[in-house]
Each structure stands twice: as structure tokens, then as C-alpha cells.
Coordinates of N, CA and C in Angstrom, one line a residue:
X199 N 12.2 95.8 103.6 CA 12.6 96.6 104.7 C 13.4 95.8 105.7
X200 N 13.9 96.3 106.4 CA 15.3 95.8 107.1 C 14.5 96.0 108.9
X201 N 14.7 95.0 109.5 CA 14.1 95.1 110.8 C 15.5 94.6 111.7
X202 N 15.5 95.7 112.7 CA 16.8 95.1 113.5 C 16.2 94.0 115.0
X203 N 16.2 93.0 115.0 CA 15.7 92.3 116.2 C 16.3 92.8 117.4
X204 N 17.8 93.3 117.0 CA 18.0 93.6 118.8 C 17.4 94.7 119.2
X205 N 16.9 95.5 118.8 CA 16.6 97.0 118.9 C 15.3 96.9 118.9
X206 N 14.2 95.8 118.3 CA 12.9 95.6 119.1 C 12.2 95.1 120.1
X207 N 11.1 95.5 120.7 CA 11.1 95.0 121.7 C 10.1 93.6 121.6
X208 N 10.1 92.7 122.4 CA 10.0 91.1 122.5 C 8.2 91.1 121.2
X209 N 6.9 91.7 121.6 CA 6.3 91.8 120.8 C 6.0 92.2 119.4
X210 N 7.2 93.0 118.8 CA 7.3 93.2 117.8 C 8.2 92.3 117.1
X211 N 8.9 91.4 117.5 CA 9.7 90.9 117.0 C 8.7 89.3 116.9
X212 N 7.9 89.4 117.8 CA 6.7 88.3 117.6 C 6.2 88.4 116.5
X213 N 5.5 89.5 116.3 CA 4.6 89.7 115.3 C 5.0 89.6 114.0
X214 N 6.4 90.2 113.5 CA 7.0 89.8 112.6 C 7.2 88.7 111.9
X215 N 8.0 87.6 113.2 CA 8.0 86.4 113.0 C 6.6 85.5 112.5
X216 N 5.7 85.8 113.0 CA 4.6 84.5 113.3 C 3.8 84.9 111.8
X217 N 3.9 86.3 111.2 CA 4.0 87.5 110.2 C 4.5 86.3 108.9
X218 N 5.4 85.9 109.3 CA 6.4 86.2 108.0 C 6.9 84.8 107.7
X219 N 7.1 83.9 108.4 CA 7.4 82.3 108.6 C 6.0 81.8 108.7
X220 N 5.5 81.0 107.5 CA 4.3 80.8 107.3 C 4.4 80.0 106.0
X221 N 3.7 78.9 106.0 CA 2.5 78.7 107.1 C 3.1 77.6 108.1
X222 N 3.0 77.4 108.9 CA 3.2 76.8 110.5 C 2.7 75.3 110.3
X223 N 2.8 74.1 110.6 CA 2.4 73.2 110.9 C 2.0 73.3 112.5
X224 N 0.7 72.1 112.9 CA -0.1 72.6 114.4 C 0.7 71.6 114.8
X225 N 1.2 71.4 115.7 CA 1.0 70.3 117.5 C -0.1 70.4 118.1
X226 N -1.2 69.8 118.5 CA -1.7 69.4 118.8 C -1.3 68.7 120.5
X227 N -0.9 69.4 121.2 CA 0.0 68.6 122.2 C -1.1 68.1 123.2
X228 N -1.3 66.4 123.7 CA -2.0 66.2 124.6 C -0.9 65.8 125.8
X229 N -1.0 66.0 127.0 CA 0.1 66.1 128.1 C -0.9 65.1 129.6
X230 N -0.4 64.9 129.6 CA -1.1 64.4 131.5 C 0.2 64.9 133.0
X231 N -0.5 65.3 133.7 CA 0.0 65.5 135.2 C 0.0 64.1 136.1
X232 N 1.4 64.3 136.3 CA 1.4 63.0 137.6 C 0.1 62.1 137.8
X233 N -1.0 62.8 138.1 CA -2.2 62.2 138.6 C -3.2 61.8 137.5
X234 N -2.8 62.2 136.2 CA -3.7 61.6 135.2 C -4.6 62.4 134.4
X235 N -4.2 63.7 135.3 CA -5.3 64.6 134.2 C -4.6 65.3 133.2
X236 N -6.1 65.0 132.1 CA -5.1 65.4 130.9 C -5.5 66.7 130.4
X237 N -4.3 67.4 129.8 CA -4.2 68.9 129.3 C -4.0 68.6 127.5
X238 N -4.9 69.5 127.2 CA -4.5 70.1 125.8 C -4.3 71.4 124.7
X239 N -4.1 71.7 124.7 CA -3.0 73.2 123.7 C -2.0 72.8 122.3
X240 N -2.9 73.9 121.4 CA -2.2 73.7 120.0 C -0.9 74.9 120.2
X241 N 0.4 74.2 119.3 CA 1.8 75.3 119.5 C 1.9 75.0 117.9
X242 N 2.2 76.1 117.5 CA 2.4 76.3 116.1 C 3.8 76.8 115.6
X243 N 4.9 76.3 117.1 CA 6.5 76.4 116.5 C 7.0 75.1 116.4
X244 N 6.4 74.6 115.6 CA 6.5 73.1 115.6 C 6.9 72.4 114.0
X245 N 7.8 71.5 114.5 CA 8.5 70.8 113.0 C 9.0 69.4 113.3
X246 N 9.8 68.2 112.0 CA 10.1 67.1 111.9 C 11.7 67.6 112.4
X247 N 12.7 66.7 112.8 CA 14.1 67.4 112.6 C 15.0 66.7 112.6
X248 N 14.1 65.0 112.8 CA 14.8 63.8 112.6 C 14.6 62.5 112.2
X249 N 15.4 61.7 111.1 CA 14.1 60.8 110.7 C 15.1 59.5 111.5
X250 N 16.4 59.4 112.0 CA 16.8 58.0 112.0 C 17.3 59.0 113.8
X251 N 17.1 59.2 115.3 CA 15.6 58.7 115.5 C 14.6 59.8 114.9
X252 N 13.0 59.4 114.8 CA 12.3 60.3 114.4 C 12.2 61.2 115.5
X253 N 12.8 62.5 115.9 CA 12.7 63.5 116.4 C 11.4 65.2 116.1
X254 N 10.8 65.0 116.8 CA 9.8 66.4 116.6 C 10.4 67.5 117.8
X255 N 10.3 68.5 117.1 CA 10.7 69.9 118.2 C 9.2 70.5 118.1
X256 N 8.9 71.3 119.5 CA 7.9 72.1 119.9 C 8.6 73.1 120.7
X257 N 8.0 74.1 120.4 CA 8.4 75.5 121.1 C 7.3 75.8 121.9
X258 N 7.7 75.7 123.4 CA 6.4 75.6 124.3 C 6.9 77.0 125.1
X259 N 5.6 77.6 125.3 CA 6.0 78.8 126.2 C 4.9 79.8 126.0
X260 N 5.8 81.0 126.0 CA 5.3 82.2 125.4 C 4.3 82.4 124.4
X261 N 3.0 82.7 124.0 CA 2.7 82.6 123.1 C 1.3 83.4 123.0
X262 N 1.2 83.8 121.4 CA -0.3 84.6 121.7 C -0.1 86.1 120.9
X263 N -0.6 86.5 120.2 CA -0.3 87.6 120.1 C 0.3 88.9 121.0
X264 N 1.9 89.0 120.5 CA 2.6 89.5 121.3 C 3.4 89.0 122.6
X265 N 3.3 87.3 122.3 CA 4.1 86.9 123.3 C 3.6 86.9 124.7
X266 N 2.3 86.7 125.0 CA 2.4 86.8 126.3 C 2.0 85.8 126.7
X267 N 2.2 84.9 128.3 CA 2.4 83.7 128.7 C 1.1 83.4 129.0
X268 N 0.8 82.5 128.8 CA -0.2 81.4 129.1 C -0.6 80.2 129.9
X269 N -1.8 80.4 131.2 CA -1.8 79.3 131.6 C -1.3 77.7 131.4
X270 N -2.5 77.8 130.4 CA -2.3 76.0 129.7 C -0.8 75.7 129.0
X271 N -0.5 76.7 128.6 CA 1.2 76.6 128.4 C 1.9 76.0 129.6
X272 N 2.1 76.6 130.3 CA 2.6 76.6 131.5 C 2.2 74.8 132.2
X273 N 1.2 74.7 132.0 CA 1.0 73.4 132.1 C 1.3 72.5 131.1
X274 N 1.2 72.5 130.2 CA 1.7 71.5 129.2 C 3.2 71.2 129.5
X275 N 4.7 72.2 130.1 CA 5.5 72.4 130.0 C 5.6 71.0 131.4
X276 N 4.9 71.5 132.5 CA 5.2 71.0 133.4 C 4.6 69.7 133.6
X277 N 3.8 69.7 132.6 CA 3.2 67.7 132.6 C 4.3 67.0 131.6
X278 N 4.9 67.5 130.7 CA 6.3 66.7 130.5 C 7.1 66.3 130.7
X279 N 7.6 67.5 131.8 CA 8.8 67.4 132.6 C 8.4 66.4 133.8
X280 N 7.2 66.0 133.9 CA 6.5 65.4 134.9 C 6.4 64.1 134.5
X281 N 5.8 63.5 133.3 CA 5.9 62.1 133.2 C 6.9 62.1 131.6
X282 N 7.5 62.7 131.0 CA 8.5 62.7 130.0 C 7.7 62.2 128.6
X283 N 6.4 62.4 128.7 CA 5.2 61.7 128.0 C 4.6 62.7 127.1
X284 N 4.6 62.7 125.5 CA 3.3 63.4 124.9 C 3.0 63.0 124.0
X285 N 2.1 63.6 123.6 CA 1.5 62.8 121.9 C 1.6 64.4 121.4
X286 N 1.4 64.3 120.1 CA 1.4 65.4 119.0 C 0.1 64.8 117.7
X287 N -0.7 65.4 117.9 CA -1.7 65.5 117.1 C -1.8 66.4 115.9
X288 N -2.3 65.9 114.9 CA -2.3 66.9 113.5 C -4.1 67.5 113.3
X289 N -3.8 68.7 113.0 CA -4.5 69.4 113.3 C -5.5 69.8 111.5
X290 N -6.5 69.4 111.0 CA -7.4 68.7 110.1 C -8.6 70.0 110.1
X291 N -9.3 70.4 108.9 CA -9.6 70.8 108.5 C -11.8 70.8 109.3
X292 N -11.6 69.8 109.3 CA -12.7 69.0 110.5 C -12.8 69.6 112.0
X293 N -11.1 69.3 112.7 CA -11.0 69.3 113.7 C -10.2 70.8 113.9
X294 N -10.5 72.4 113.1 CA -9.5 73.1 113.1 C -10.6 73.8 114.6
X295 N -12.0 74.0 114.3 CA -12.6 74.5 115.4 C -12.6 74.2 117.0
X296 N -12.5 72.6 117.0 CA -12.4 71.9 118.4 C -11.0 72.4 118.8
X297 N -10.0 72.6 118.0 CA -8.9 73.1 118.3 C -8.4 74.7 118.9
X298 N -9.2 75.3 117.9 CA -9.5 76.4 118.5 C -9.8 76.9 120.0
X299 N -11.0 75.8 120.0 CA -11.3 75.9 121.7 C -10.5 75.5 122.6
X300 N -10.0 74.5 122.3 CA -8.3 74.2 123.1 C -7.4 75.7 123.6
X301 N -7.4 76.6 122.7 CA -6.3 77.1 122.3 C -6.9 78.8 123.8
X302 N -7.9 78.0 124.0 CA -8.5 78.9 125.3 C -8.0 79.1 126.3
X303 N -7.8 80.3 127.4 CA -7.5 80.9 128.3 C -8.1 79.9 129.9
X304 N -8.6 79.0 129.6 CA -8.8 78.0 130.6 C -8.4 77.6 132.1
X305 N -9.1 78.4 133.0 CA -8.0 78.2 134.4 C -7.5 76.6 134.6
X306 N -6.7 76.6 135.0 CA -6.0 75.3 135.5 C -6.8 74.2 136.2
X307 N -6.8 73.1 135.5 CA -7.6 72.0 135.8 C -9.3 71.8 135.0
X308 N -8.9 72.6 134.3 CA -10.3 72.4 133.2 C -9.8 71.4 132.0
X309 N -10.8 70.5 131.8 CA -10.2 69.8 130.8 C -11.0 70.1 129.6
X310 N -9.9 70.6 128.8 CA -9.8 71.6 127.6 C -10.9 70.5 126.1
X311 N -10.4 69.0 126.5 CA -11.2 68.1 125.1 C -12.4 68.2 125.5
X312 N -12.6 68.1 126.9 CA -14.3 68.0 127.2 C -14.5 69.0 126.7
X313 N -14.3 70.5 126.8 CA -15.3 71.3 126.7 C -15.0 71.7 125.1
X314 N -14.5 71.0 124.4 CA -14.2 71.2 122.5 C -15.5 69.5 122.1
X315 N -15.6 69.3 123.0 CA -16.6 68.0 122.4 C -15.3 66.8 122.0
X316 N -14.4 66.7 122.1 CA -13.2 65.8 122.0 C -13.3 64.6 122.4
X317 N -13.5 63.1 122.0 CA -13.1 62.2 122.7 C -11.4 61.7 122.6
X318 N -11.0 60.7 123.1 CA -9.6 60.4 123.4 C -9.8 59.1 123.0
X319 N -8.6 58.3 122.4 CA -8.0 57.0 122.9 C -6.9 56.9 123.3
X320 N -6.8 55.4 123.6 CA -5.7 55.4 124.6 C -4.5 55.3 123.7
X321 N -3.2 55.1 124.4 CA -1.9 55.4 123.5 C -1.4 53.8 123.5
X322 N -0.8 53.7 123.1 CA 0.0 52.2 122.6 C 1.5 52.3 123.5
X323 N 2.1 53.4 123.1 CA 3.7 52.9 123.6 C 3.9 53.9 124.8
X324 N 2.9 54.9 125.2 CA 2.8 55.6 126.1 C 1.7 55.9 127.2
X325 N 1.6 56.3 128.2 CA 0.1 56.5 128.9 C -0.4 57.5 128.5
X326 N 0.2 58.9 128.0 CA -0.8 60.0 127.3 C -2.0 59.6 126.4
X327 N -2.5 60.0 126.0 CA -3.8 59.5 125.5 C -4.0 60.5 123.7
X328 N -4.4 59.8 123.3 CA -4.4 60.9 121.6 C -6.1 61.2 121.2
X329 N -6.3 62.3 120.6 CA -7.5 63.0 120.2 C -7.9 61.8 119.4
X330 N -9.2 61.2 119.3 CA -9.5 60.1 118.3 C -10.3 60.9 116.6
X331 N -10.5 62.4 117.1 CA -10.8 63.0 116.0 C -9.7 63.1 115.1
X332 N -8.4 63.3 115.6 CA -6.9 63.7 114.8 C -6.9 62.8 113.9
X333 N -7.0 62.9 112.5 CA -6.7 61.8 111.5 C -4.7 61.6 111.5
X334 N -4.1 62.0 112.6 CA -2.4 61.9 112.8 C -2.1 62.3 114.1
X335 N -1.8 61.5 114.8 CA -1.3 61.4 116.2 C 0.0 60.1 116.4
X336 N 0.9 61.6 117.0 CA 2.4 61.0 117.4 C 2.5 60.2 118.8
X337 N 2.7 59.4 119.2 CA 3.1 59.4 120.5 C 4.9 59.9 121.0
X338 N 4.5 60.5 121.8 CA 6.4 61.0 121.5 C 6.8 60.4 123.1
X339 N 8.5 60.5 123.4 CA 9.0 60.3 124.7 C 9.8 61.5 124.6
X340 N 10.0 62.2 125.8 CA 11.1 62.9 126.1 C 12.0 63.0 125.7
X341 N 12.9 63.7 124.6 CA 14.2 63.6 124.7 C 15.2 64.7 124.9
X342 N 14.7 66.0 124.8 CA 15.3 67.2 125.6 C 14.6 68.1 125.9
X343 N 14.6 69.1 126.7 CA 13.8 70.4 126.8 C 14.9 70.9 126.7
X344 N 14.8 72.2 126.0 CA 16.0 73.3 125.7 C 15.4 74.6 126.2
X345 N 15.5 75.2 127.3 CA 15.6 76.5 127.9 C 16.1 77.6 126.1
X346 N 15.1 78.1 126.2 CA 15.6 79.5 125.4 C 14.6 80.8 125.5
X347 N 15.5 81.6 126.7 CA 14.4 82.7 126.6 C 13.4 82.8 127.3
X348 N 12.1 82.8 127.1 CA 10.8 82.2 128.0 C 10.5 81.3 127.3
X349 N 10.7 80.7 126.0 CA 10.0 78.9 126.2 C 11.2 78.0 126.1
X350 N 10.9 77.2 126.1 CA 11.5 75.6 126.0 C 11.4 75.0 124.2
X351 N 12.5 74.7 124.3 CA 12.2 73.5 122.5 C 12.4 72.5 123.1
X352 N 10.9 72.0 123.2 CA 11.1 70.4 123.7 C 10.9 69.5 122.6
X353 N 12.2 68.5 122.5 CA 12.2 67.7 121.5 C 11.4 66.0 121.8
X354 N 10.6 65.4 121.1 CA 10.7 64.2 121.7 C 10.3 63.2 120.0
X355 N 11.1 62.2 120.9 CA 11.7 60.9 120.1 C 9.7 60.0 119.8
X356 N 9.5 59.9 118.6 CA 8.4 59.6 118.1 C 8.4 57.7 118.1
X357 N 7.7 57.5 119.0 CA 7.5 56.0 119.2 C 6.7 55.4 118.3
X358 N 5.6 55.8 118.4 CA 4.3 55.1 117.2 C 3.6 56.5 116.3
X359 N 2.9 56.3 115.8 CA 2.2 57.2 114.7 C 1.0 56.6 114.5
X360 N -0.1 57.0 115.1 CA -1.4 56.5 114.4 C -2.0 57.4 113.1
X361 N -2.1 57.1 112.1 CA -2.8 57.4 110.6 C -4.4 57.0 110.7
X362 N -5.2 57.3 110.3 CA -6.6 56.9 110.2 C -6.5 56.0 108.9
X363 N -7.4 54.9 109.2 CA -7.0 54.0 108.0 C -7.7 54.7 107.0
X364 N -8.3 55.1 106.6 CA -9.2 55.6 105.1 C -8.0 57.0 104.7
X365 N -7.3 57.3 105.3 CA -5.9 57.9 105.0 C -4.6 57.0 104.1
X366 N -4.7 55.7 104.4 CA -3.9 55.2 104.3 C -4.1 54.4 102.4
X367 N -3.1 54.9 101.6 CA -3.7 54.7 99.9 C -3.0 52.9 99.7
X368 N -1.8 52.9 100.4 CA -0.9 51.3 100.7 C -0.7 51.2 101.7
X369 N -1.3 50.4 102.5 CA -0.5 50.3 104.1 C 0.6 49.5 104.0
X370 N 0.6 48.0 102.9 CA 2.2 47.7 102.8 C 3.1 48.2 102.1
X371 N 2.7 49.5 101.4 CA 4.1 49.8 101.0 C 4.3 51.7 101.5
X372 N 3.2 51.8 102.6 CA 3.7 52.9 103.5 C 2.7 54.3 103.0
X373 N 1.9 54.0 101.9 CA 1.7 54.9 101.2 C 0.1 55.8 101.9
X374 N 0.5 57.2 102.0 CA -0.5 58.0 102.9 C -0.9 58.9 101.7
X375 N -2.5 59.0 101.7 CA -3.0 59.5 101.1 C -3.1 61.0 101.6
X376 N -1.9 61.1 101.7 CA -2.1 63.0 102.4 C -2.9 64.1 102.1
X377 N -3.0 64.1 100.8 CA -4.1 65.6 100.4 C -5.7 64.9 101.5
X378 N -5.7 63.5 101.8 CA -6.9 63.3 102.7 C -7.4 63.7 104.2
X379 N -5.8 63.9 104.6 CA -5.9 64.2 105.6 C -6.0 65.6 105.8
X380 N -6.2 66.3 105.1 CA -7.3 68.0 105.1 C -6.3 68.5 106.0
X381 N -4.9 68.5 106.5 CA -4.6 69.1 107.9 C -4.4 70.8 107.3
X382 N -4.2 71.3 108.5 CA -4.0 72.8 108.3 C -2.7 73.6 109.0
X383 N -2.7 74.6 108.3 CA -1.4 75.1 109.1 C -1.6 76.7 109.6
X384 N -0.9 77.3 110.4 CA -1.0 78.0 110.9 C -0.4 79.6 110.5
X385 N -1.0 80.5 110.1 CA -0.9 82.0 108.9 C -0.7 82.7 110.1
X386 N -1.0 84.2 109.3 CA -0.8 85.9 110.4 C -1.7 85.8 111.4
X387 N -1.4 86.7 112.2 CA -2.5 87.6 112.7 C -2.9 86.6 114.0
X388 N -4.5 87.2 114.3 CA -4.4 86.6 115.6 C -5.3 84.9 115.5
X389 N -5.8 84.7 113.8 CA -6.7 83.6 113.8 C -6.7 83.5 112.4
X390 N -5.9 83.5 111.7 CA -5.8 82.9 110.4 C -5.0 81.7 109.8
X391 N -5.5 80.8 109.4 CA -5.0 78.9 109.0 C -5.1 79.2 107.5
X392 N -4.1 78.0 107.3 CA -4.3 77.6 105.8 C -4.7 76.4 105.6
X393 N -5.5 76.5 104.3 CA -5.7 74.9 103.9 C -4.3 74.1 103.4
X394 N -4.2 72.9 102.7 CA -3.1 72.6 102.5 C -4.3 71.4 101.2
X395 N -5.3 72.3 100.6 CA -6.1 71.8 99.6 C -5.0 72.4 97.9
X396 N -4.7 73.6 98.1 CA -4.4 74.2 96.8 C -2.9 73.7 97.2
X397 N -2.6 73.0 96.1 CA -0.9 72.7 95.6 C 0.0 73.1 94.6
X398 N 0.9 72.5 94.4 CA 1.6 72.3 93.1 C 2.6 71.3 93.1
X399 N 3.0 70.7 91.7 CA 4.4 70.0 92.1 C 5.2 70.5 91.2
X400 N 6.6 70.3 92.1 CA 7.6 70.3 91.4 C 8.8 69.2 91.3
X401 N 9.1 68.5 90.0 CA 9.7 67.1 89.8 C 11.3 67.6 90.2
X402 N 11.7 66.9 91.1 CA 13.3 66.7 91.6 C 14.0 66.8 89.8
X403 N 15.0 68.0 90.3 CA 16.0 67.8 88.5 C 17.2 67.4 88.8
X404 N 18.0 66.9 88.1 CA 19.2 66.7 88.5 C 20.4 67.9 87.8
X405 N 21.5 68.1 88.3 CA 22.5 69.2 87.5 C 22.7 69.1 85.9
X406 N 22.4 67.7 85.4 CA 22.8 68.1 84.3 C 21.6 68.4 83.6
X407 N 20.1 68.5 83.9 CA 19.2 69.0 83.5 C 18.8 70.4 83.5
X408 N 19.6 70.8 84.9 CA 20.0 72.8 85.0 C 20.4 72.9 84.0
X409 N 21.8 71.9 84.3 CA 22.6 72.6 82.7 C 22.1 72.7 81.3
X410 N 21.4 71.9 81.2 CA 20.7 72.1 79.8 C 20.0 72.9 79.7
X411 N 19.1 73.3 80.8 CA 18.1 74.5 80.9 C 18.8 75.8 80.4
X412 N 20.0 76.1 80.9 CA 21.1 77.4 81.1 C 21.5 77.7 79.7
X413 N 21.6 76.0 79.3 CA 22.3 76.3 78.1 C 21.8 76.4 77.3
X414 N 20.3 76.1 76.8 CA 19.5 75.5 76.1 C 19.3 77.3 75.2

């Protein structure tokens, strides 16, 4: 079926989307305000977009079934713009519940890890601080916020990466035991994840192996 976006209105065109572009990788975003307190909220319009610098985008804003705005949104936006500071945390099969609680209606100035049972460490190339549950935490810097609409695509430049070592299959030759890190991603509706347990592979072919296929 054929859906015309301009002709719907903002929550149908949500629904569709969040519908149909699947499954989502989490951000995990931890943020601090000028004074040190720290905010947390998972965004699930989130991706890699650059590897030489390592660049991550987040679509911060609007969000929720049907698009509607959000406290702790609203704060995460403006503790950025405030110290140019975040981490991005990956979101684990362990840690999908504590996250959930994050993802709470929270008046302003509750701190969201306390009440998910969360502890923190501290960050290496930044002052934000990263979830010590996260088996993958980015520390990121500022490098654009992009106005679109009611949210922002805030991009930021990836300083360090912490990996949990029992993740790691080679640390000298880079090699991440990923199926370990259990992370999860983000499906329909108002509360449905995917595992990222069930796979498949497929071996890179080259053209003249098409061609044999075609011709074969």
C-alpha cells in the first residue's frame, strides 16, 4: 500500500515509520547539566555515519508513541548544548529492563540510573559519565545539532569506546566477540525489542561470481 506522508498527520506518519524501519539500534544517551547532574534516556533513531572521524547521529526530540514530546528529552537536548558532552551506551539484553526504566516520564531532576538500580563510571576523554552495566559505551563530543522539525540530529565525534573485556575475542588485533554482547534493538509498537541472538551470514561475492551464477 502506498502512504502519502504529506497528507498525514505527524502521528501517523510516526507510527508507520517506527512500524516499518526495524529493527533500531538503542543510544543509551547519558548527558550532564552545567552543575553535574546527570540525565538518562534511550533514542532509538540512532546510527554509525562515520568511520574516519567516527561520527554517531541521534534524533533527539519528539518521541513516544505518536510523537509526543518528552520531559527527559527536552533535557537531554539541553545538557548538550550545555557542556557539548555525551556518551552513547549500547543497550544489552541484561540491561534491556534498567533501560526501560530510563525511558520513564520522570519530572525533571530525578535521576533516572538511581531509580533503574544503575551504577556509573567515570569517562576518560570526557566528564559525562557511562552506565558500568553497558557492555559498549561511546564517549562522544559535540559536533552538530541539526534543527529538523521538533527534534534535533545531534551528531557527535566518538572519542573513546569502552568494550567489556570478556567481549573482547583479540584485543591486539581488534577482534569483538559481538554475538556476546547480547545487545538489542528496537521493533513496533509501544514496547517491543529484538534479540540480535538469531542470525545468518552472507559471504561478500564478487561480479564475476554473479556472473557465473546468471550464467550457470
Amino acid at each position: 500500500m502506498l502512504f502519502d506522508f504529506e497528507a498525514l498527520p505527524k502521528k501517523d506518519r510516526y507510527k508507520l515509520v517506527v512500524s516499518s524501519i526495524v529493527p533500531r539500534p538503542i543510544a543509551w544517551m547519558v548527558t550532564q547539566d552545567a552543575e553535574g547532574r546527570t540525565n538518562a534516556a534511550p533514542f532509538s533513531f540512532f546510527n554509525v555515519f562515520s568511520n574516519d572521524p567516527v561520527v554517531v547521529g541521534i534524533g533527539v526530540g519528539a518521541r513516544g508513541m505518536g510523537g509526543e514530546e518528552r520531559a527527559e528529552m527536552k533535557d537531554t537536548m539541553a545538557n548538550i548544548r550545555a557542556t557539548e558532552e555525551f556518551t552513547v551506551c549500547m543497550v544489552s539484553e541484561d540491561t534491556a529492563e534498567a533501560m526501560n526504566v530510563t525511558a520513564a516520564d520522570f519530572p525533571p531532576g530525578v535521576d533516572e540510573l538511581r531509580m533503574a538500580g544503575l551504577t556509573t563510571a567515570p569517562g576518560t576523554k570526557i566528564k559525562v559519565p557511562r552506565i558500568a552495566e553497558s557492555p559498549v559505551a561511546l564517549e562522544c563530543r559535540l559536533w552538530q545539532a541539526v534543527p529538523i522539525g521538533t527534534h534535533h540530529l545531534v551528531l557527535g565525534e566518538v572519542l573513546a569506546v569502552h568494550i567489556r573485556d570478556d567481549c573482547m575475542l583479540d584485543p591486539a588485533r581488534l577482534y569483538v566477540d559481538t554475538p556476546k554482547l547480547k545487545l538489542v534493538g528496537r521493533m513496533h509498537g509501544g514496547g517491543w525489542y529484538a534479540r540480535t541472538t538469531d542470525r545468518f551470514e552472507l559471504p561478500r561475492v564478487t561480479p564475476e561470481e554473479v556472473a557465473a551464477q546468471r550464467n550457470g
